[in-house]
């Protein structure tokens, strides 16, 4: 069974749309956010949870780097195994959605 490009267009598109949404949400929210945000809200100490709002740009940076790295790896995997290619594409889309949901949670907590 080979993975046709048509079957993989949807998760690739989802990955790029999620990345663009992360960039847009981060940029827009940066201008309306308070000076400090609880990005690391899972840490035990209250003073360790709050960071400057510039840390919000970690989300688009990681998202962009992840997309670029994963799609370079996907180009290599295209030659070898269609199963690995399919798994990698869907994993990339899933991780991008998780990053977007994490960012939206931070936005919703601080609004």
PDB file of N, CA and C in Angstrom:
ATOM      1  N   UNK A   1       0.841  -1.190   0.000  1.00  0.00           N
ATOM      2  CA  UNK A   1       0.000   0.000   0.000  1.00  0.00           C
ATOM      3  C   UNK A   1       0.875   1.238   0.000  1.00  0.00           C
ATOM      4  N   UNK A   2       0.667   2.105  -0.918  1.00  0.00           N
ATOM      5  CA  UNK A   2       1.425   3.340  -0.964  1.00  0.00           C
ATOM      6  C   UNK A   2       0.523   4.509  -0.579  1.00  0.00           C
ATOM      7  N   UNK A   3       1.117   5.471   0.060  1.00  0.00           N
ATOM      8  CA  UNK A   3       0.370   6.657   0.461  1.00  0.00           C
ATOM      9  C   UNK A   3       0.398   7.639  -0.693  1.00  0.00           C
ATOM     10  N   UNK A   4      -0.747   7.912  -1.231  1.00  0.00           N
ATOM     11  CA  UNK A   4      -0.796   8.857  -2.339  1.00  0.00           C
ATOM     12  C   UNK A   4      -0.777  10.275  -1.794  1.00  0.00           C
ATOM     13  N   UNK A   5      -0.258  11.189  -2.572  1.00  0.00           N
ATOM     14  CA  UNK A   5      -0.212  12.584  -2.127  1.00  0.00           C
ATOM     15  C   UNK A   5      -1.598  13.151  -1.822  1.00  0.00           C
ATOM     16  N   UNK A   6      -2.622  12.635  -2.477  1.00  0.00           N
ATOM     17  CA  UNK A   6      -3.985  13.124  -2.231  1.00  0.00           C
ATOM     18  C   UNK A   6      -4.414  12.782  -0.811  1.00  0.00           C
ATOM     19  N   UNK A   7      -4.056  11.596  -0.324  1.00  0.00           N
ATOM     20  CA  UNK A   7      -4.413  11.191   1.034  1.00  0.00           C
ATOM     21  C   UNK A   7      -3.686  12.014   2.085  1.00  0.00           C
ATOM     22  N   UNK A   8      -2.547  12.564   1.743  1.00  0.00           N
ATOM     23  CA  UNK A   8      -1.739  13.282   2.715  1.00  0.00           C
ATOM     24  C   UNK A   8      -1.895  14.797   2.630  1.00  0.00           C
ATOM     25  N   UNK A   9      -2.643  15.276   1.665  1.00  0.00           N
ATOM     26  CA  UNK A   9      -2.819  16.718   1.526  1.00  0.00           C
ATOM     27  C   UNK A   9      -3.570  17.313   2.711  1.00  0.00           C
ATOM     28  N   UNK A  10      -4.553  16.606   3.219  1.00  0.00           N
ATOM     29  CA  UNK A  10      -5.363  17.131   4.308  1.00  0.00           C
ATOM     30  C   UNK A  10      -4.549  17.344   5.587  1.00  0.00           C
ATOM     31  N   UNK A  11      -3.793  16.343   6.076  1.00  0.00           N
ATOM     32  CA  UNK A  11      -3.006  16.610   7.286  1.00  0.00           C
ATOM     33  C   UNK A  11      -1.892  17.637   7.076  1.00  0.00           C
ATOM     34  N   UNK A  12      -1.322  17.695   5.889  1.00  0.00           N
ATOM     35  CA  UNK A  12      -0.304  18.706   5.609  1.00  0.00           C
ATOM     36  C   UNK A  12      -0.938  20.099   5.657  1.00  0.00           C
ATOM     37  N   UNK A  13      -2.102  20.231   5.063  1.00  0.00           N
ATOM     38  CA  UNK A  13      -2.820  21.504   5.086  1.00  0.00           C
ATOM     39  C   UNK A  13      -3.206  21.884   6.513  1.00  0.00           C
ATOM     40  N   UNK A  14      -3.646  20.920   7.294  1.00  0.00           N
ATOM     41  CA  UNK A  14      -3.990  21.173   8.696  1.00  0.00           C
ATOM     42  C   UNK A  14      -2.764  21.665   9.462  1.00  0.00           C
ATOM     43  N   UNK A  15      -1.611  21.074   9.204  1.00  0.00           N
ATOM     44  CA  UNK A  15      -0.378  21.486   9.881  1.00  0.00           C
ATOM     45  C   UNK A  15      -0.037  22.942   9.586  1.00  0.00           C
ATOM     46  N   UNK A  16      -0.108  23.316   8.325  1.00  0.00           N
ATOM     47  CA  UNK A  16       0.232  24.689   7.959  1.00  0.00           C
ATOM     48  C   UNK A  16      -0.823  25.679   8.442  1.00  0.00           C
ATOM     49  N   UNK A  17      -2.091  25.311   8.391  1.00  0.00           N
ATOM     50  CA  UNK A  17      -3.149  26.203   8.881  1.00  0.00           C
ATOM     51  C   UNK A  17      -3.017  26.398  10.389  1.00  0.00           C
ATOM     52  N   UNK A  18      -2.726  25.323  11.121  1.00  0.00           N
ATOM     53  CA  UNK A  18      -2.542  25.439  12.565  1.00  0.00           C
ATOM     54  C   UNK A  18      -1.343  26.328  12.883  1.00  0.00           C
ATOM     55  N   UNK A  19      -0.265  26.200  12.133  1.00  0.00           N
ATOM     56  CA  UNK A  19       0.908  27.034  12.356  1.00  0.00           C
ATOM     57  C   UNK A  19       0.592  28.508  12.102  1.00  0.00           C
ATOM     58  N   UNK A  20      -0.125  28.781  11.042  1.00  0.00           N
ATOM     59  CA  UNK A  20      -0.511  30.167  10.737  1.00  0.00           C
ATOM     60  C   UNK A  20      -1.443  30.710  11.814  1.00  0.00           C
ATOM     61  N   UNK A  21      -2.362  29.879  12.303  1.00  0.00           N
ATOM     62  CA  UNK A  21      -3.257  30.299  13.380  1.00  0.00           C
ATOM     63  C   UNK A  21      -2.472  30.596  14.651  1.00  0.00           C
ATOM     64  N   UNK A  22      -1.462  29.790  14.946  1.00  0.00           N
ATOM     65  CA  UNK A  22      -0.617  30.032  16.124  1.00  0.00           C
ATOM     66  C   UNK A  22       0.109  31.362  15.994  1.00  0.00           C
ATOM     67  N   UNK A  23       0.624  31.637  14.820  1.00  0.00           N
ATOM     68  CA  UNK A  23       1.325  32.908  14.592  1.00  0.00           C
ATOM     69  C   UNK A  23       0.365  34.076  14.745  1.00  0.00           C
ATOM     70  N   UNK A  24      -0.818  33.969  14.171  1.00  0.00           N
ATOM     71  CA  UNK A  24      -1.793  35.060  14.250  1.00  0.00           C
ATOM     72  C   UNK A  24      -2.285  35.281  15.673  1.00  0.00           C
ATOM     73  N   UNK A  25      -2.638  34.219  16.366  1.00  0.00           N
ATOM     74  CA  UNK A  25      -3.145  34.350  17.739  1.00  0.00           C
ATOM     75  C   UNK A  25      -2.060  34.940  18.635  1.00  0.00           C
ATOM     76  N   UNK A  26      -0.838  34.463  18.517  1.00  0.00           N
ATOM     77  CA  UNK A  26       0.268  34.978  19.337  1.00  0.00           C
ATOM     78  C   UNK A  26       0.503  36.459  19.086  1.00  0.00           C
ATOM     79  N   UNK A  27       0.530  36.837  17.837  1.00  0.00           N
ATOM     80  CA  UNK A  27       0.801  38.225  17.482  1.00  0.00           C
ATOM     81  C   UNK A  27      -0.321  39.149  17.937  1.00  0.00           C
ATOM     82  N   UNK A  28      -1.547  38.766  17.679  1.00  0.00           N
ATOM     83  CA  UNK A  28      -2.682  39.608  18.077  1.00  0.00           C
ATOM     84  C   UNK A  28      -2.775  39.695  19.600  1.00  0.00           C
ATOM     85  N   UNK A  29      -2.630  38.558  20.260  1.00  0.00           N
ATOM     86  CA  UNK A  29      -2.763  38.541  21.714  1.00  0.00           C
ATOM     87  C   UNK A  29      -1.618  39.279  22.398  1.00  0.00           C
ATOM     88  N   UNK A  30      -0.463  39.327  21.787  1.00  0.00           N
ATOM     89  CA  UNK A  30       0.676  40.034  22.369  1.00  0.00           C
ATOM     90  C   UNK A  30       0.331  41.495  22.646  1.00  0.00           C
ATOM     91  N   UNK A  31      -0.403  42.125  21.747  1.00  0.00           N
ATOM     92  CA  UNK A  31      -0.708  43.548  21.887  1.00  0.00           C
ATOM     93  C   UNK A  31      -1.798  43.833  22.919  1.00  0.00           C
ATOM     94  N   UNK A  32      -2.602  42.837  23.275  1.00  0.00           N
ATOM     95  CA  UNK A  32      -3.654  43.072  24.267  1.00  0.00           C
ATOM     96  C   UNK A  32      -3.384  42.368  25.593  1.00  0.00           C
ATOM     97  N   UNK A  33      -2.314  41.600  25.673  1.00  0.00           N
ATOM     98  CA  UNK A  33      -2.010  40.826  26.878  1.00  0.00           C
ATOM     99  C   UNK A  33      -1.419  41.712  27.963  1.00  0.00           C
ATOM    100  N   UNK A  34      -1.595  41.261  29.192  1.00  0.00           N
ATOM    101  CA  UNK A  34      -0.953  41.934  30.318  1.00  0.00           C
ATOM    102  C   UNK A  34       0.558  41.702  30.227  1.00  0.00           C
ATOM    103  N   UNK A  35       1.362  42.471  30.969  1.00  0.00           N
ATOM    104  CA  UNK A  35       2.825  42.354  30.835  1.00  0.00           C
ATOM    105  C   UNK A  35       3.397  40.997  31.229  1.00  0.00           C
ATOM    106  N   UNK A  36       2.730  40.294  32.137  1.00  0.00           N
ATOM    107  CA  UNK A  36       3.210  38.978  32.552  1.00  0.00           C
ATOM    108  C   UNK A  36       2.095  37.959  32.390  1.00  0.00           C
ATOM    109  N   UNK A  37       2.456  36.771  31.923  1.00  0.00           N
ATOM    110  CA  UNK A  37       1.474  35.723  31.647  1.00  0.00           C
ATOM    111  C   UNK A  37       1.847  34.431  32.373  1.00  0.00           C
ATOM    112  N   UNK A  38       0.852  33.657  32.786  1.00  0.00           N
ATOM    113  CA  UNK A  38       1.140  32.367  33.428  1.00  0.00           C
ATOM    114  C   UNK A  38       1.314  31.251  32.401  1.00  0.00           C
ATOM    115  N   UNK A  39       2.405  31.271  31.694  1.00  0.00           N
ATOM    116  CA  UNK A  39       2.635  30.262  30.654  1.00  0.00           C
ATOM    117  C   UNK A  39       2.979  28.913  31.274  1.00  0.00           C
ATOM    118  N   UNK A  40       3.771  28.928  32.328  1.00  0.00           N
ATOM    119  CA  UNK A  40       4.175  27.683  32.985  1.00  0.00           C
ATOM    120  C   UNK A  40       3.276  27.413  34.190  1.00  0.00           C
ATOM    121  N   UNK A  41       1.980  27.380  33.980  1.00  0.00           N
ATOM    122  CA  UNK A  41       1.022  27.256  35.083  1.00  0.00           C
ATOM    123  C   UNK A  41       1.022  25.877  35.728  1.00  0.00           C
ATOM    124  N   UNK A  42       1.762  24.932  35.201  1.00  0.00           N
ATOM    125  CA  UNK A  42       1.826  23.607  35.818  1.00  0.00           C
ATOM    126  C   UNK A  42       2.931  23.502  36.870  1.00  0.00           C
ATOM    127  N   UNK A  43       3.764  24.525  36.992  1.00  0.00           N
ATOM    128  CA  UNK A  43       4.825  24.507  38.001  1.00  0.00           C
ATOM    129  C   UNK A  43       4.237  24.745  39.385  1.00  0.00           C
ATOM    130  N   UNK A  44       4.907  24.228  40.407  1.00  0.00           N
ATOM    131  CA  UNK A  44       4.383  24.289  41.773  1.00  0.00           C
ATOM    132  C   UNK A  44       4.443  25.697  42.370  1.00  0.00           C
ATOM    133  N   UNK A  45       5.530  26.396  42.160  1.00  0.00           N
ATOM    134  CA  UNK A  45       5.712  27.726  42.739  1.00  0.00           C
ATOM    135  C   UNK A  45       4.992  28.775  41.893  1.00  0.00           C
ATOM    136  N   UNK A  46       4.205  29.625  42.542  1.00  0.00           N
ATOM    137  CA  UNK A  46       3.465  30.668  41.814  1.00  0.00           C
ATOM    138  C   UNK A  46       4.399  31.630  41.088  1.00  0.00           C
ATOM    139  N   UNK A  47       5.512  31.984  41.725  1.00  0.00           N
ATOM    140  CA  UNK A  47       6.424  32.945  41.103  1.00  0.00           C
ATOM    141  C   UNK A  47       7.165  32.360  39.900  1.00  0.00           C
ATOM    142  N   UNK A  48       7.192  31.039  39.745  1.00  0.00           N
ATOM    143  CA  UNK A  48       7.834  30.415  38.588  1.00  0.00           C
ATOM    144  C   UNK A  48       6.877  30.279  37.407  1.00  0.00           C
ATOM    145  N   UNK A  49       5.599  30.415  37.647  1.00  0.00           N
ATOM    146  CA  UNK A  49       4.601  30.241  36.590  1.00  0.00           C
ATOM    147  C   UNK A  49       4.526  31.450  35.665  1.00  0.00           C
ATOM    148  N   UNK A  50       4.797  32.611  36.193  1.00  0.00           N
ATOM    149  CA  UNK A  50       4.588  33.856  35.452  1.00  0.00           C
ATOM    150  C   UNK A  50       5.874  34.283  34.754  1.00  0.00           C
ATOM    151  N   UNK A  51       5.740  34.617  33.469  1.00  0.00           N
ATOM    152  CA  UNK A  51       6.876  35.089  32.675  1.00  0.00           C
ATOM    153  C   UNK A  51       6.449  36.313  31.868  1.00  0.00           C
ATOM    154  N   UNK A  52       7.424  36.983  31.296  1.00  0.00           N
ATOM    155  CA  UNK A  52       7.130  38.131  30.440  1.00  0.00           C
ATOM    156  C   UNK A  52       6.317  37.681  29.232  1.00  0.00           C
ATOM    157  N   UNK A  53       5.504  38.569  28.699  1.00  0.00           N
ATOM    158  CA  UNK A  53       4.625  38.179  27.591  1.00  0.00           C
ATOM    159  C   UNK A  53       5.378  37.863  26.303  1.00  0.00           C
ATOM    160  N   UNK A  54       6.653  38.209  26.222  1.00  0.00           N
ATOM    161  CA  UNK A  54       7.445  37.875  25.038  1.00  0.00           C
ATOM    162  C   UNK A  54       7.631  36.364  24.894  1.00  0.00           C
ATOM    163  N   UNK A  55       7.517  35.648  26.001  1.00  0.00           N
ATOM    164  CA  UNK A  55       7.624  34.193  25.955  1.00  0.00           C
ATOM    165  C   UNK A  55       6.484  33.574  25.148  1.00  0.00           C
ATOM    166  N   UNK A  56       5.468  34.339  24.887  1.00  0.00           N
ATOM    167  CA  UNK A  56       4.344  33.880  24.068  1.00  0.00           C
ATOM    168  C   UNK A  56       4.810  33.501  22.664  1.00  0.00           C
ATOM    169  N   UNK A  57       5.897  34.111  22.218  1.00  0.00           N
ATOM    170  CA  UNK A  57       6.396  33.837  20.876  1.00  0.00           C
ATOM    171  C   UNK A  57       7.185  32.534  20.785  1.00  0.00           C
ATOM    172  N   UNK A  58       7.302  31.807  21.896  1.00  0.00           N
ATOM    173  CA  UNK A  58       7.868  30.460  21.828  1.00  0.00           C
ATOM    174  C   UNK A  58       6.958  29.537  21.025  1.00  0.00           C
ATOM    175  N   UNK A  59       5.661  29.744  21.133  1.00  0.00           N
ATOM    176  CA  UNK A  59       4.718  28.892  20.419  1.00  0.00           C
ATOM    177  C   UNK A  59       4.882  28.981  18.898  1.00  0.00           C
ATOM    178  N   UNK A  60       4.866  30.173  18.300  1.00  0.00           N
ATOM    179  CA  UNK A  60       5.063  30.206  16.841  1.00  0.00           C
ATOM    180  C   UNK A  60       6.464  29.776  16.420  1.00  0.00           C
ATOM    181  N   UNK A  61       7.464  30.067  17.239  1.00  0.00           N
ATOM    182  CA  UNK A  61       8.832  29.667  16.881  1.00  0.00           C
ATOM    183  C   UNK A  61       8.964  28.147  16.850  1.00  0.00           C
ATOM    184  N   UNK A  62       8.474  27.489  17.889  1.00  0.00           N
ATOM    185  CA  UNK A  62       8.539  26.027  17.938  1.00  0.00           C
ATOM    186  C   UNK A  62       7.686  25.418  16.833  1.00  0.00           C
ATOM    187  N   UNK A  63       6.528  26.003  16.600  1.00  0.00           N
ATOM    188  CA  UNK A  63       5.632  25.495  15.565  1.00  0.00           C
ATOM    189  C   UNK A  63       6.265  25.586  14.174  1.00  0.00           C
ATOM    190  N   UNK A  64       6.856  26.711  13.880  1.00  0.00           N
ATOM    191  CA  UNK A  64       7.509  26.894  12.578  1.00  0.00           C
ATOM    192  C   UNK A  64       8.695  25.944  12.420  1.00  0.00           C
ATOM    193  N   UNK A  65       9.540  25.860  13.452  1.00  0.00           N
ATOM    194  CA  UNK A  65      10.684  24.960  13.374  1.00  0.00           C
ATOM    195  C   UNK A  65      10.250  23.503  13.240  1.00  0.00           C
ATOM    196  N   UNK A  66       9.193  23.145  13.951  1.00  0.00           N
ATOM    197  CA  UNK A  66       8.702  21.772  13.870  1.00  0.00           C
ATOM    198  C   UNK A  66       8.182  21.466  12.462  1.00  0.00           C
ATOM    199  N   UNK A  67       7.410  22.381  11.893  1.00  0.00           N
ATOM    200  CA  UNK A  67       6.915  22.159  10.529  1.00  0.00           C
ATOM    201  C   UNK A  67       8.060  22.042   9.535  1.00  0.00           C
ATOM    202  N   UNK A  68       9.016  22.937   9.608  1.00  0.00           N
ATOM    203  CA  UNK A  68      10.127  22.898   8.657  1.00  0.00           C
ATOM    204  C   UNK A  68      10.942  21.615   8.802  1.00  0.00           C
ATOM    205  N   UNK A  69      11.253  21.249  10.043  1.00  0.00           N
ATOM    206  CA  UNK A  69      12.032  20.037  10.270  1.00  0.00           C
ATOM    207  C   UNK A  69      11.262  18.789   9.852  1.00  0.00           C
ATOM    208  N   UNK A  70      10.006  18.704  10.236  1.00  0.00           N
ATOM    209  CA  UNK A  70       9.218  17.517   9.906  1.00  0.00           C
ATOM    210  C   UNK A  70       9.033  17.360   8.400  1.00  0.00           C
ATOM    211  N   UNK A  71       8.813  18.455   7.703  1.00  0.00           N
ATOM    212  CA  UNK A  71       8.603  18.320   6.268  1.00  0.00           C
ATOM    213  C   UNK A  71       9.903  18.043   5.516  1.00  0.00           C
ATOM    214  N   UNK A  72      11.037  18.420   6.083  1.00  0.00           N
ATOM    215  CA  UNK A  72      12.315  17.994   5.498  1.00  0.00           C
ATOM    216  C   UNK A  72      12.508  16.489   5.695  1.00  0.00           C
ATOM    217  N   UNK A  73      12.143  15.998   6.885  1.00  0.00           N
ATOM    218  CA  UNK A  73      12.231  14.558   7.147  1.00  0.00           C
ATOM    219  C   UNK A  73      11.250  13.800   6.260  1.00  0.00           C
ATOM    220  N   UNK A  74      10.077  14.353   6.051  1.00  0.00           N
ATOM    221  CA  UNK A  74       9.063  13.713   5.199  1.00  0.00           C
ATOM    222  C   UNK A  74       9.572  13.574   3.766  1.00  0.00           C
ATOM    223  N   UNK A  75      10.311  14.574   3.282  1.00  0.00           N
ATOM    224  CA  UNK A  75      10.884  14.474   1.931  1.00  0.00           C
ATOM    225  C   UNK A  75      11.806  13.265   1.818  1.00  0.00           C
ATOM    226  N   UNK A  76      12.565  13.010   2.878  1.00  0.00           N
ATOM    227  CA  UNK A  76      13.475  11.861   2.876  1.00  0.00           C
ATOM    228  C   UNK A  76      12.675  10.558   2.987  1.00  0.00           C
ATOM    229  N   UNK A  77      11.665  10.539   3.851  1.00  0.00           N
ATOM    230  CA  UNK A  77      10.873   9.331   4.060  1.00  0.00           C
ATOM    231  C   UNK A  77      10.052   8.939   2.829  1.00  0.00           C
ATOM    232  N   UNK A  78       9.786   9.895   1.971  1.00  0.00           N
ATOM    233  CA  UNK A  78       8.997   9.620   0.768  1.00  0.00           C
ATOM    234  C   UNK A  78       9.638   8.526  -0.079  1.00  0.00           C
ATOM    235  N   UNK A  79      10.948   8.429  -0.019  1.00  0.00           N
ATOM    236  CA  UNK A  79      11.674   7.438  -0.808  1.00  0.00           C
ATOM    237  C   UNK A  79      11.615   6.041  -0.202  1.00  0.00           C
ATOM    238  N   UNK A  80      11.363   5.948   1.107  1.00  0.00           N
ATOM    239  CA  UNK A  80      11.522   4.671   1.794  1.00  0.00           C
ATOM    240  C   UNK A  80      10.219   3.945   2.104  1.00  0.00           C
ATOM    241  N   UNK A  81       9.379   4.529   2.930  1.00  0.00           N
ATOM    242  CA  UNK A  81       8.216   3.795   3.411  1.00  0.00           C
ATOM    243  C   UNK A  81       6.980   4.691   3.430  1.00  0.00           C
ATOM    244  N   UNK A  82       5.930   4.224   2.805  1.00  0.00           N
ATOM    245  CA  UNK A  82       4.700   5.012   2.788  1.00  0.00           C
ATOM    246  C   UNK A  82       4.028   5.011   4.150  1.00  0.00           C
ATOM    247  N   UNK A  83       4.190   3.937   4.924  1.00  0.00           N
ATOM    248  CA  UNK A  83       3.613   3.894   6.268  1.00  0.00           C
ATOM    249  C   UNK A  83       4.289   4.923   7.168  1.00  0.00           C
ATOM    250  N   UNK A  84       5.609   4.993   7.119  1.00  0.00           N
ATOM    251  CA  UNK A  84       6.340   5.990   7.918  1.00  0.00           C
ATOM    252  C   UNK A  84       5.963   7.407   7.489  1.00  0.00           C
ATOM    253  N   UNK A  85       5.817   7.605   6.205  1.00  0.00           N
ATOM    254  CA  UNK A  85       5.426   8.904   5.683  1.00  0.00           C
ATOM    255  C   UNK A  85       4.062   9.303   6.220  1.00  0.00           C
ATOM    256  N   UNK A  86       3.115   8.392   6.159  1.00  0.00           N
ATOM    257  CA  UNK A  86       1.760   8.661   6.639  1.00  0.00           C
ATOM    258  C   UNK A  86       1.750   8.947   8.131  1.00  0.00           C
ATOM    259  N   UNK A  87       2.457   8.135   8.911  1.00  0.00           N
ATOM    260  CA  UNK A  87       2.513   8.350  10.354  1.00  0.00           C
ATOM    261  C   UNK A  87       3.153   9.695  10.701  1.00  0.00           C
ATOM    262  N   UNK A  88       4.197  10.040  10.004  1.00  0.00           N
ATOM    263  CA  UNK A  88       4.893  11.292  10.282  1.00  0.00           C
ATOM    264  C   UNK A  88       4.023  12.493   9.940  1.00  0.00           C
ATOM    265  N   UNK A  89       3.308  12.439   8.825  1.00  0.00           N
ATOM    266  CA  UNK A  89       2.446  13.547   8.427  1.00  0.00           C
ATOM    267  C   UNK A  89       1.314  13.731   9.434  1.00  0.00           C
ATOM    268  N   UNK A  90       0.682  12.646   9.837  1.00  0.00           N
ATOM    269  CA  UNK A  90      -0.421  12.751  10.795  1.00  0.00           C
ATOM    270  C   UNK A  90       0.087  13.175  12.180  1.00  0.00           C
ATOM    271  N   UNK A  91       1.254  12.729  12.583  1.00  0.00           N
ATOM    272  CA  UNK A  91       1.823  13.148  13.862  1.00  0.00           C
ATOM    273  C   UNK A  91       2.134  14.635  13.855  1.00  0.00           C
ATOM    274  N   UNK A  92       2.653  15.138  12.763  1.00  0.00           N
ATOM    275  CA  UNK A  92       2.931  16.563  12.638  1.00  0.00           C
ATOM    276  C   UNK A  92       1.648  17.371  12.772  1.00  0.00           C
ATOM    277  N   UNK A  93       0.600  16.953  12.105  1.00  0.00           N
ATOM    278  CA  UNK A  93      -0.685  17.659  12.200  1.00  0.00           C
ATOM    279  C   UNK A  93      -1.218  17.618  13.632  1.00  0.00           C
ATOM    280  N   UNK A  94      -1.114  16.465  14.287  1.00  0.00           N
ATOM    281  CA  UNK A  94      -1.584  16.334  15.661  1.00  0.00           C
ATOM    282  C   UNK A  94      -0.813  17.248  16.605  1.00  0.00           C
ATOM    283  N   UNK A  95       0.510  17.296  16.472  1.00  0.00           N
ATOM    284  CA  UNK A  95       1.326  18.149  17.334  1.00  0.00           C
ATOM    285  C   UNK A  95       1.023  19.626  17.120  1.00  0.00           C
ATOM    286  N   UNK A  96       0.786  20.018  15.886  1.00  0.00           N
ATOM    287  CA  UNK A  96       0.440  21.416  15.608  1.00  0.00           C
ATOM    288  C   UNK A  96      -0.898  21.784  16.261  1.00  0.00           C
ATOM    289  N   UNK A  97      -1.850  20.876  16.193  1.00  0.00           N
ATOM    290  CA  UNK A  97      -3.148  21.127  16.831  1.00  0.00           C
ATOM    291  C   UNK A  97      -2.978  21.223  18.349  1.00  0.00           C
ATOM    292  N   UNK A  98      -2.125  20.392  18.925  1.00  0.00           N
ATOM    293  CA  UNK A  98      -1.884  20.448  20.371  1.00  0.00           C
ATOM    294  C   UNK A  98      -1.220  21.770  20.773  1.00  0.00           C
ATOM    295  N   UNK A  99      -0.282  22.252  19.971  1.00  0.00           N
ATOM    296  CA  UNK A  99       0.324  23.556  20.235  1.00  0.00           C
ATOM    297  C   UNK A  99      -0.720  24.667  20.169  1.00  0.00           C
ATOM    298  N   UNK A 100      -1.583  24.611  19.173  1.00  0.00           N
ATOM    299  CA  UNK A 100      -2.628  25.617  19.034  1.00  0.00           C
ATOM    300  C   UNK A 100      -3.575  25.585  20.233  1.00  0.00           C
ATOM    301  N   UNK A 101      -3.974  24.400  20.661  1.00  0.00           N
ATOM    302  CA  UNK A 101      -4.861  24.286  21.820  1.00  0.00           C
ATOM    303  C   UNK A 101      -4.183  24.780  23.096  1.00  0.00           C
ATOM    304  N   UNK A 102      -2.904  24.515  23.255  1.00  0.00           N
ATOM    305  CA  UNK A 102      -2.170  25.013  24.422  1.00  0.00           C
ATOM    306  C   UNK A 102      -2.132  26.534  24.439  1.00  0.00           C
ATOM    307  N   UNK A 103      -1.872  27.117  23.283  1.00  0.00           N
ATOM    308  CA  UNK A 103      -1.852  28.577  23.189  1.00  0.00           C
ATOM    309  C   UNK A 103      -3.225  29.160  23.483  1.00  0.00           C
ATOM    310  N   UNK A 104      -4.263  28.553  22.923  1.00  0.00           N
ATOM    311  CA  UNK A 104      -5.620  29.053  23.173  1.00  0.00           C
ATOM    312  C   UNK A 104      -5.999  28.929  24.637  1.00  0.00           C
ATOM    313  N   UNK A 105      -5.524  27.893  25.310  1.00  0.00           N
ATOM    314  CA  UNK A 105      -5.799  27.758  26.740  1.00  0.00           C
ATOM    315  C   UNK A 105      -5.152  28.890  27.527  1.00  0.00           C
ATOM    316  N   UNK A 106      -3.934  29.226  27.204  1.00  0.00           N
ATOM    317  CA  UNK A 106      -3.259  30.337  27.892  1.00  0.00           C
ATOM    318  C   UNK A 106      -4.009  31.637  27.632  1.00  0.00           C
ATOM    319  N   UNK A 107      -4.439  31.841  26.410  1.00  0.00           N
ATOM    320  CA  UNK A 107      -5.191  33.049  26.081  1.00  0.00           C
ATOM    321  C   UNK A 107      -6.502  33.098  26.864  1.00  0.00           C
ATOM    322  N   UNK A 108      -7.212  31.981  26.911  1.00  0.00           N
ATOM    323  CA  UNK A 108      -8.498  31.946  27.606  1.00  0.00           C
ATOM    324  C   UNK A 108      -8.336  32.121  29.119  1.00  0.00           C
ATOM    325  N   UNK A 109      -7.261  31.615  29.685  1.00  0.00           N
ATOM    326  CA  UNK A 109      -7.024  31.761  31.129  1.00  0.00           C
ATOM    327  C   UNK A 109      -6.757  33.210  31.491  1.00  0.00           C
ATOM    328  N   UNK A 110      -6.054  33.929  30.635  1.00  0.00           N
ATOM    329  CA  UNK A 110      -5.614  35.284  30.979  1.00  0.00           C
ATOM    330  C   UNK A 110      -6.538  36.383  30.475  1.00  0.00           C
ATOM    331  N   UNK A 111      -7.567  36.043  29.761  1.00  0.00           N
ATOM    332  CA  UNK A 111      -8.490  37.091  29.292  1.00  0.00           C
ATOM    333  C   UNK A 111      -9.430  37.479  30.398  1.00  0.00           C
TER     334      UNK A 111
END
